Structure formats: C-alpha cells, structure tokens
Amino acid sequence: MRSKCVAIAGLGGVGGAHLMTPYRTRYRGLHVADFDVFDLVNFNRQAGASMSTLGHRKTETMASMALDINPELRLDVFDQGVDAASVDTFLSGVDLYVDGLDFFAFDARRSVFAACANKRVPATTVAPLGMGAALLNFRPGNDLRAVLPMGGRDENEMALRFQSGCRRRCCSAGIW
C-alpha cells in the first residue's frame, strides 16, 4: 500500500471518515478535495469538526490531521473542490477514487466518475442512507452513468434512483 495514491472528494461526514483509514495505513499519497469550512452543524458527524476548527477549511484541517499522523504522506489539496477544470489533475497518478461527495451532488459525482472511467481509475462510493448504506464499486473503465442513467431527471428522482436502484442495476451489470 505504500506505493498507492488515493483520491477523496468531499471531507465531511463520509469523506472525512474515509480519510482516516488511508493515512493511518501509510498510503504513499492522498489527493483530497472539498470547498467547505467546518460549522456547528458538522459536530454530530464529521471527524475534523471541533471548536478549534470552526470556520476552517475542511481540506486544511483534515490535511493537518493526516500529516500529524503520517508526516511522510504526499498530500495534494484541492480546497476549491473538484470541478471540470480540476478533475484531471485531481485524478492524476491516483490508484483509487473514494467518493465522499454530498449525497445530492449528482453533477459533481457524474463528472468525477466519468473521469475515473476515462482514466481507468477504480472508484467506490458508500453513502449512509437511514439505518443502512448504499455501496457501489466500479472497476476500471466502468462508469456511473451506464449503471444509473440520471440525465434529464429532477434531483428527487435522481436521489431515489441512486438510493434504490444501485443494488439491482449494479448486480446485473457485474459492478459488485
């Protein structure tokens, strides 16, 4: 694992928790992206949220935590998040993409997963949903859009498709 690089977009409740494992297991590198800052509403579920980090960028806080544990970590920080202009750089040299984007960030998720498919970077997303979770693993070259076509749908329908259609479509497509 010391030769691998992991990219994580979104460092809130899901992405922040995902970040804890790679830097503790001594991955060579991390690419982290988030445009947000910590606020009081984050205290109940986000690893970096504390009184001392209120108003601080999530990327800055989580990067500091990671480097405090693993000072040899090669860390690339994208504090404006990931968008069409930065996705190629964000995924450059990455061995795995871990999705920590907000559940309703469908446009960003489609863009990042499409780039992963084009670059043949395996990707995973695990979203907590109520008392369970939705897990999707994509082999190199597989694209979220092929498994869960969401174009032309409103946000509520996309959320419902993402939540309820993942298991059936992914199993039949051989994604699991």
JSON list of C-alpha atoms in Angstrom, two decimals:
[
{"chain": "A", "resi": 1, "resn": "MET", "atom": "CA", "xyz": [0.00, 0.00, 0.00]},
{"chain": "A", "resi": 2, "resn": "ARG", "atom": "CA", "xyz": [2.95, 2.34, 0.46]},
{"chain": "A", "resi": 3, "resn": "SER", "atom": "CA", "xyz": [3.17, 2.75, -3.29]},
{"chain": "A", "resi": 4, "resn": "LYS", "atom": "CA", "xyz": [-0.50, 3.68, -3.77]},
{"chain": "A", "resi": 5, "resn": "CYS", "atom": "CA", "xyz": [-2.30, 7.01, -4.02]},
{"chain": "A", "resi": 6, "resn": "VAL", "atom": "CA", "xyz": [-5.95, 7.53, -3.06]},
{"chain": "A", "resi": 7, "resn": "ALA", "atom": "CA", "xyz": [-8.16, 10.47, -4.04]},
{"chain": "A", "resi": 8, "resn": "ILE", "atom": "CA", "xyz": [-11.08, 11.51, -1.85]},
{"chain": "A", "resi": 9, "resn": "ALA", "atom": "CA", "xyz": [-13.54, 14.21, -2.89]},
{"chain": "A", "resi": 10, "resn": "GLY", "atom": "CA", "xyz": [-15.65, 15.56, -0.04]},
{"chain": "A", "resi": 11, "resn": "LEU", "atom": "CA", "xyz": [-14.28, 15.62, 3.51]},
{"chain": "A", "resi": 12, "resn": "GLY", "atom": "CA", "xyz": [-17.48, 15.83, 5.51]},
{"chain": "A", "resi": 13, "resn": "GLY", "atom": "CA", "xyz": [-19.20, 13.01, 7.39]},
{"chain": "A", "resi": 14, "resn": "VAL", "atom": "CA", "xyz": [-18.46, 10.31, 4.83]},
{"chain": "A", "resi": 15, "resn": "GLY", "atom": "CA", "xyz": [-15.24, 11.55, 3.21]},
{"chain": "A", "resi": 16, "resn": "GLY", "atom": "CA", "xyz": [-13.66, 12.57, 6.50]},
{"chain": "A", "resi": 17, "resn": "ALA", "atom": "CA", "xyz": [-14.22, 9.06, 7.84]},
{"chain": "A", "resi": 18, "resn": "HIS", "atom": "CA", "xyz": [-12.81, 7.56, 4.64]},
{"chain": "A", "resi": 19, "resn": "LEU", "atom": "CA", "xyz": [-9.72, 9.75, 5.00]},
{"chain": "A", "resi": 20, "resn": "MET", "atom": "CA", "xyz": [-8.92, 8.31, 8.43]},
{"chain": "A", "resi": 21, "resn": "THR", "atom": "CA", "xyz": [-8.02, 4.86, 7.07]},
{"chain": "A", "resi": 22, "resn": "PRO", "atom": "CA", "xyz": [-5.69, 5.68, 4.13]},
{"chain": "A", "resi": 23, "resn": "TYR", "atom": "CA", "xyz": [-3.34, 7.94, 6.04]},
{"chain": "A", "resi": 24, "resn": "ARG", "atom": "CA", "xyz": [-3.20, 5.60, 9.03]},
{"chain": "A", "resi": 25, "resn": "THR", "atom": "CA", "xyz": [-2.38, 2.64, 6.75]},
{"chain": "A", "resi": 26, "resn": "ARG", "atom": "CA", "xyz": [0.54, 4.51, 5.20]},
{"chain": "A", "resi": 27, "resn": "TYR", "atom": "CA", "xyz": [-0.60, 5.06, 1.66]},
{"chain": "A", "resi": 28, "resn": "ARG", "atom": "CA", "xyz": [2.05, 6.95, -0.33]},
{"chain": "A", "resi": 29, "resn": "GLY", "atom": "CA", "xyz": [-0.22, 9.75, -1.35]},
{"chain": "A", "resi": 30, "resn": "LEU", "atom": "CA", "xyz": [-3.58, 11.36, -0.96]},
{"chain": "A", "resi": 31, "resn": "HIS", "atom": "CA", "xyz": [-5.46, 13.83, -3.09]},
{"chain": "A", "resi": 32, "resn": "VAL", "atom": "CA", "xyz": [-8.21, 15.50, -1.04]},
{"chain": "A", "resi": 33, "resn": "ALA", "atom": "CA", "xyz": [-10.84, 17.94, -2.24]},
{"chain": "A", "resi": 34, "resn": "ASP", "atom": "CA", "xyz": [-13.54, 19.99, -0.53]},
{"chain": "A", "resi": 35, "resn": "PHE", "atom": "CA", "xyz": [-14.63, 23.62, -0.85]},
{"chain": "A", "resi": 36, "resn": "ASP", "atom": "CA", "xyz": [-16.40, 23.90, 2.52]},
{"chain": "A", "resi": 37, "resn": "VAL", "atom": "CA", "xyz": [-15.48, 25.02, 6.05]},
{"chain": "A", "resi": 38, "resn": "PHE", "atom": "CA", "xyz": [-16.42, 23.43, 9.38]},
{"chain": "A", "resi": 39, "resn": "ASP", "atom": "CA", "xyz": [-19.52, 24.77, 11.12]},
{"chain": "A", "resi": 40, "resn": "LEU", "atom": "CA", "xyz": [-21.50, 23.87, 14.24]},
{"chain": "A", "resi": 41, "resn": "VAL", "atom": "CA", "xyz": [-23.89, 21.72, 12.20]},
{"chain": "A", "resi": 42, "resn": "ASN", "atom": "CA", "xyz": [-20.96, 19.38, 11.39]},
{"chain": "A", "resi": 43, "resn": "PHE", "atom": "CA", "xyz": [-20.20, 18.42, 15.00]},
{"chain": "A", "resi": 44, "resn": "ASN", "atom": "CA", "xyz": [-22.50, 15.39, 15.11]},
{"chain": "A", "resi": 45, "resn": "ARG", "atom": "CA", "xyz": [-20.90, 13.53, 12.21]},
{"chain": "A", "resi": 46, "resn": "GLN", "atom": "CA", "xyz": [-17.64, 14.99, 10.90]},
{"chain": "A", "resi": 47, "resn": "ALA", "atom": "CA", "xyz": [-14.18, 13.91, 12.05]},
{"chain": "A", "resi": 48, "resn": "GLY", "atom": "CA", "xyz": [-12.48, 17.30, 11.86]},
{"chain": "A", "resi": 49, "resn": "ALA", "atom": "CA", "xyz": [-15.30, 19.37, 13.37]},
{"chain": "A", "resi": 50, "resn": "SER", "atom": "CA", "xyz": [-14.42, 20.93, 16.74]},
{"chain": "A", "resi": 51, "resn": "MET", "atom": "CA", "xyz": [-14.50, 24.30, 18.46]},
{"chain": "A", "resi": 52, "resn": "SER", "atom": "CA", "xyz": [-10.93, 24.98, 17.35]},
{"chain": "A", "resi": 53, "resn": "THR", "atom": "CA", "xyz": [-11.72, 24.27, 13.68]},
{"chain": "A", "resi": 54, "resn": "LEU", "atom": "CA", "xyz": [-14.91, 26.36, 13.34]},
{"chain": "A", "resi": 55, "resn": "GLY", "atom": "CA", "xyz": [-14.64, 28.37, 10.12]},
{"chain": "A", "resi": 56, "resn": "HIS", "atom": "CA", "xyz": [-11.51, 26.50, 9.00]},
{"chain": "A", "resi": 57, "resn": "ARG", "atom": "CA", "xyz": [-11.38, 24.81, 5.60]},
{"chain": "A", "resi": 58, "resn": "LYS", "atom": "CA", "xyz": [-12.11, 21.10, 5.77]},
{"chain": "A", "resi": 59, "resn": "THR", "atom": "CA", "xyz": [-9.13, 20.41, 3.50]},
{"chain": "A", "resi": 60, "resn": "GLU", "atom": "CA", "xyz": [-6.76, 22.39, 5.75]},
{"chain": "A", "resi": 61, "resn": "THR", "atom": "CA", "xyz": [-7.97, 20.69, 8.94]},
{"chain": "A", "resi": 62, "resn": "MET", "atom": "CA", "xyz": [-8.03, 17.15, 7.58]},
{"chain": "A", "resi": 63, "resn": "ALA", "atom": "CA", "xyz": [-4.65, 17.58, 5.84]},
{"chain": "A", "resi": 64, "resn": "SER", "atom": "CA", "xyz": [-3.14, 18.74, 9.13]},
{"chain": "A", "resi": 65, "resn": "MET", "atom": "CA", "xyz": [-4.59, 15.71, 10.94]},
{"chain": "A", "resi": 66, "resn": "ALA", "atom": "CA", "xyz": [-3.24, 13.36, 8.26]},
{"chain": "A", "resi": 67, "resn": "LEU", "atom": "CA", "xyz": [0.25, 14.88, 8.28]},
{"chain": "A", "resi": 68, "resn": "ASP", "atom": "CA", "xyz": [0.36, 14.83, 12.08]},
{"chain": "A", "resi": 69, "resn": "ILE", "atom": "CA", "xyz": [-0.04, 11.04, 11.95]},
{"chain": "A", "resi": 70, "resn": "ASN", "atom": "CA", "xyz": [1.97, 10.39, 8.78]},
{"chain": "A", "resi": 71, "resn": "PRO", "atom": "CA", "xyz": [4.49, 13.19, 8.09]},
{"chain": "A", "resi": 72, "resn": "GLU", "atom": "CA", "xyz": [5.85, 11.29, 5.04]},
{"chain": "A", "resi": 73, "resn": "LEU", "atom": "CA", "xyz": [2.49, 11.47, 3.28]},
{"chain": "A", "resi": 74, "resn": "ARG", "atom": "CA", "xyz": [2.45, 13.13, -0.13]},
{"chain": "A", "resi": 75, "resn": "LEU", "atom": "CA", "xyz": [-0.68, 15.22, 0.04]},
{"chain": "A", "resi": 76, "resn": "ASP", "atom": "CA", "xyz": [-2.29, 17.25, -2.73]},
{"chain": "A", "resi": 77, "resn": "VAL", "atom": "CA", "xyz": [-5.06, 19.57, -1.52]},
{"chain": "A", "resi": 78, "resn": "PHE", "atom": "CA", "xyz": [-7.85, 20.88, -3.75]},
{"chain": "A", "resi": 79, "resn": "ASP", "atom": "CA", "xyz": [-9.51, 23.46, -1.50]},
{"chain": "A", "resi": 80, "resn": "GLN", "atom": "CA", "xyz": [-11.91, 24.63, -4.20]},
{"chain": "A", "resi": 81, "resn": "GLY", "atom": "CA", "xyz": [-13.39, 21.14, -4.56]},
{"chain": "A", "resi": 82, "resn": "VAL", "atom": "CA", "xyz": [-13.37, 19.19, -7.80]},
{"chain": "A", "resi": 83, "resn": "ASP", "atom": "CA", "xyz": [-14.85, 20.57, -11.00]},
{"chain": "A", "resi": 84, "resn": "ALA", "atom": "CA", "xyz": [-14.43, 20.12, -14.75]},
{"chain": "A", "resi": 85, "resn": "ALA", "atom": "CA", "xyz": [-11.28, 22.27, -14.71]},
{"chain": "A", "resi": 86, "resn": "SER", "atom": "CA", "xyz": [-9.54, 20.35, -11.90]},
{"chain": "A", "resi": 87, "resn": "VAL", "atom": "CA", "xyz": [-10.77, 16.75, -12.20]},
{"chain": "A", "resi": 88, "resn": "ASP", "atom": "CA", "xyz": [-7.92, 15.58, -14.45]},
{"chain": "A", "resi": 89, "resn": "THR", "atom": "CA", "xyz": [-5.28, 16.97, -12.09]},
{"chain": "A", "resi": 90, "resn": "PHE", "atom": "CA", "xyz": [-7.19, 15.61, -9.08]},
{"chain": "A", "resi": 91, "resn": "LEU", "atom": "CA", "xyz": [-7.10, 12.09, -10.54]},
{"chain": "A", "resi": 92, "resn": "SER", "atom": "CA", "xyz": [-3.56, 12.27, -11.94]},
{"chain": "A", "resi": 93, "resn": "GLY", "atom": "CA", "xyz": [-1.43, 9.42, -10.55]},
{"chain": "A", "resi": 94, "resn": "VAL", "atom": "CA", "xyz": [-4.30, 8.07, -8.46]},
{"chain": "A", "resi": 95, "resn": "ASP", "atom": "CA", "xyz": [-4.80, 4.33, -7.89]},
{"chain": "A", "resi": 96, "resn": "LEU", "atom": "CA", "xyz": [-8.29, 4.56, -6.34]},
{"chain": "A", "resi": 97, "resn": "TYR", "atom": "CA", "xyz": [-11.03, 7.18, -6.06]},
{"chain": "A", "resi": 98, "resn": "VAL", "atom": "CA", "xyz": [-13.16, 7.19, -2.89]},
{"chain": "A", "resi": 99, "resn": "ASP", "atom": "CA", "xyz": [-16.36, 9.21, -3.17]},
{"chain": "A", "resi": 100, "resn": "GLY", "atom": "CA", "xyz": [-17.19, 11.38, -0.16]},
{"chain": "A", "resi": 101, "resn": "LEU", "atom": "CA", "xyz": [-19.30, 13.91, -2.04]},
{"chain": "A", "resi": 102, "resn": "ASP", "atom": "CA", "xyz": [-22.58, 15.07, -0.56]},
{"chain": "A", "resi": 103, "resn": "PHE", "atom": "CA", "xyz": [-25.39, 12.66, -1.45]},
{"chain": "A", "resi": 104, "resn": "PHE", "atom": "CA", "xyz": [-27.13, 15.26, -3.63]},
{"chain": "A", "resi": 105, "resn": "ALA", "atom": "CA", "xyz": [-24.01, 16.37, -5.55]},
{"chain": "A", "resi": 106, "resn": "PHE", "atom": "CA", "xyz": [-25.12, 14.49, -8.65]},
{"chain": "A", "resi": 107, "resn": "ASP", "atom": "CA", "xyz": [-23.44, 16.73, -11.24]},
{"chain": "A", "resi": 108, "resn": "ALA", "atom": "CA", "xyz": [-20.08, 16.58, -9.47]},
{"chain": "A", "resi": 109, "resn": "ARG", "atom": "CA", "xyz": [-20.42, 12.83, -8.92]},
{"chain": "A", "resi": 110, "resn": "ARG", "atom": "CA", "xyz": [-21.21, 12.20, -12.60]},
{"chain": "A", "resi": 111, "resn": "SER", "atom": "CA", "xyz": [-18.23, 14.32, -13.66]},
{"chain": "A", "resi": 112, "resn": "VAL", "atom": "CA", "xyz": [-15.74, 12.61, -11.32]},
{"chain": "A", "resi": 113, "resn": "PHE", "atom": "CA", "xyz": [-16.97, 9.09, -12.06]},
{"chain": "A", "resi": 114, "resn": "ALA", "atom": "CA", "xyz": [-16.85, 9.77, -15.82]},
{"chain": "A", "resi": 115, "resn": "ALA", "atom": "CA", "xyz": [-13.26, 10.95, -15.45]},
{"chain": "A", "resi": 116, "resn": "CYS", "atom": "CA", "xyz": [-12.45, 7.84, -13.40]},
{"chain": "A", "resi": 117, "resn": "ALA", "atom": "CA", "xyz": [-13.90, 5.65, -16.17]},
{"chain": "A", "resi": 118, "resn": "ASN", "atom": "CA", "xyz": [-11.92, 7.51, -18.84]},
{"chain": "A", "resi": 119, "resn": "LYS", "atom": "CA", "xyz": [-8.68, 7.25, -16.82]},
{"chain": "A", "resi": 120, "resn": "ARG", "atom": "CA", "xyz": [-9.45, 3.64, -15.81]},
{"chain": "A", "resi": 121, "resn": "VAL", "atom": "CA", "xyz": [-9.27, 4.52, -12.10]},
{"chain": "A", "resi": 122, "resn": "PRO", "atom": "CA", "xyz": [-11.33, 2.18, -9.90]},
{"chain": "A", "resi": 123, "resn": "ALA", "atom": "CA", "xyz": [-13.88, 4.05, -7.82]},
{"chain": "A", "resi": 124, "resn": "THR", "atom": "CA", "xyz": [-16.03, 3.36, -4.80]},
{"chain": "A", "resi": 125, "resn": "THR", "atom": "CA", "xyz": [-18.87, 5.17, -3.13]},
{"chain": "A", "resi": 126, "resn": "VAL", "atom": "CA", "xyz": [-20.54, 4.30, 0.16]},
{"chain": "A", "resi": 127, "resn": "ALA", "atom": "CA", "xyz": [-23.40, 6.56, 1.16]},
{"chain": "A", "resi": 128, "resn": "PRO", "atom": "CA", "xyz": [-25.12, 6.23, 4.54]},
{"chain": "A", "resi": 129, "resn": "LEU", "atom": "CA", "xyz": [-28.86, 6.06, 3.93]},
{"chain": "A", "resi": 130, "resn": "GLY", "atom": "CA", "xyz": [-31.03, 5.95, 7.02]},
{"chain": "A", "resi": 131, "resn": "MET", "atom": "CA", "xyz": [-30.02, 2.89, 9.01]},
{"chain": "A", "resi": 132, "resn": "GLY", "atom": "CA", "xyz": [-28.13, 1.35, 6.07]},
{"chain": "A", "resi": 133, "resn": "ALA", "atom": "CA", "xyz": [-25.76, 2.25, 3.30]},
{"chain": "A", "resi": 134, "resn": "ALA", "atom": "CA", "xyz": [-25.51, 2.10, -0.48]},
{"chain": "A", "resi": 135, "resn": "LEU", "atom": "CA", "xyz": [-22.22, 0.65, -1.72]},
{"chain": "A", "resi": 136, "resn": "LEU", "atom": "CA", "xyz": [-21.06, 0.89, -5.33]},
{"chain": "A", "resi": 137, "resn": "ASN", "atom": "CA", "xyz": [-17.68, -0.33, -6.55]},
{"chain": "A", "resi": 138, "resn": "PHE", "atom": "CA", "xyz": [-16.60, 0.44, -10.11]},
{"chain": "A", "resi": 139, "resn": "ARG", "atom": "CA", "xyz": [-13.85, -1.47, -11.83]},
{"chain": "A", "resi": 140, "resn": "PRO", "atom": "CA", "xyz": [-11.51, 0.47, -14.09]},
{"chain": "A", "resi": 141, "resn": "GLY", "atom": "CA", "xyz": [-13.44, 1.70, -17.12]},
{"chain": "A", "resi": 142, "resn": "ASN", "atom": "CA", "xyz": [-16.94, 1.28, -15.59]},
{"chain": "A", "resi": 143, "resn": "ASP", "atom": "CA", "xyz": [-18.98, 4.46, -15.41]},
{"chain": "A", "resi": 144, "resn": "LEU", "atom": "CA", "xyz": [-21.73, 5.52, -13.03]},
{"chain": "A", "resi": 145, "resn": "ARG", "atom": "CA", "xyz": [-23.73, 6.90, -15.97]},
{"chain": "A", "resi": 146, "resn": "ALA", "atom": "CA", "xyz": [-24.02, 3.47, -17.60]},
{"chain": "A", "resi": 147, "resn": "VAL", "atom": "CA", "xyz": [-25.24, 1.86, -14.39]},
{"chain": "A", "resi": 148, "resn": "LEU", "atom": "CA", "xyz": [-27.53, 4.63, -13.15]},
{"chain": "A", "resi": 149, "resn": "PRO", "atom": "CA", "xyz": [-28.59, 6.86, -16.05]},
{"chain": "A", "resi": 150, "resn": "MET", "atom": "CA", "xyz": [-29.86, 10.05, -14.41]},
{"chain": "A", "resi": 151, "resn": "GLY", "atom": "CA", "xyz": [-29.70, 12.62, -17.18]},
{"chain": "A", "resi": 152, "resn": "GLY", "atom": "CA", "xyz": [-32.80, 14.74, -17.68]},
{"chain": "A", "resi": 153, "resn": "ARG", "atom": "CA", "xyz": [-34.29, 13.85, -14.29]},
{"chain": "A", "resi": 154, "resn": "ASP", "atom": "CA", "xyz": [-35.04, 16.16, -11.38]},
{"chain": "A", "resi": 155, "resn": "GLU", "atom": "CA", "xyz": [-33.00, 15.95, -8.18]},
{"chain": "A", "resi": 156, "resn": "ASN", "atom": "CA", "xyz": [-35.63, 13.96, -6.27]},
{"chain": "A", "resi": 157, "resn": "GLU", "atom": "CA", "xyz": [-35.80, 11.28, -8.96]},
{"chain": "A", "resi": 158, "resn": "MET", "atom": "CA", "xyz": [-32.00, 11.12, -9.17]},
{"chain": "A", "resi": 159, "resn": "ALA", "atom": "CA", "xyz": [-31.80, 10.65, -5.39]},
{"chain": "A", "resi": 160, "resn": "LEU", "atom": "CA", "xyz": [-34.41, 7.89, -5.49]},
{"chain": "A", "resi": 161, "resn": "ARG", "atom": "CA", "xyz": [-32.65, 6.12, -8.37]},
{"chain": "A", "resi": 162, "resn": "PHE", "atom": "CA", "xyz": [-29.26, 6.40, -6.66]},
{"chain": "A", "resi": 163, "resn": "GLN", "atom": "CA", "xyz": [-30.64, 5.10, -3.37]},
{"chain": "A", "resi": 164, "resn": "SER", "atom": "CA", "xyz": [-32.94, 2.31, -4.54]},
{"chain": "A", "resi": 165, "resn": "GLY", "atom": "CA", "xyz": [-31.62, 1.36, -7.96]},
{"chain": "A", "resi": 166, "resn": "CYS", "atom": "CA", "xyz": [-27.98, 0.85, -7.10]},
{"chain": "A", "resi": 167, "resn": "ARG", "atom": "CA", "xyz": [-28.14, -2.74, -5.97]},
{"chain": "A", "resi": 168, "resn": "ARG", "atom": "CA", "xyz": [-30.32, -4.10, -8.78]},
{"chain": "A", "resi": 169, "resn": "ARG", "atom": "CA", "xyz": [-28.54, -2.30, -11.63]},
{"chain": "A", "resi": 170, "resn": "CYS", "atom": "CA", "xyz": [-25.01, -2.83, -10.32]},
{"chain": "A", "resi": 171, "resn": "CYS", "atom": "CA", "xyz": [-25.51, -6.54, -9.70]},
{"chain": "A", "resi": 172, "resn": "SER", "atom": "CA", "xyz": [-26.88, -7.06, -13.21]},
{"chain": "A", "resi": 173, "resn": "ALA", "atom": "CA", "xyz": [-24.02, -5.02, -14.71]},
{"chain": "A", "resi": 174, "resn": "GLY", "atom": "CA", "xyz": [-21.38, -7.00, -12.84]},
{"chain": "A", "resi": 175, "resn": "ILE", "atom": "CA", "xyz": [-20.11, -3.94, -10.95]},
{"chain": "A", "resi": 176, "resn": "TRP", "atom": "CA", "xyz": [-20.10, -5.56, -7.49]}
]
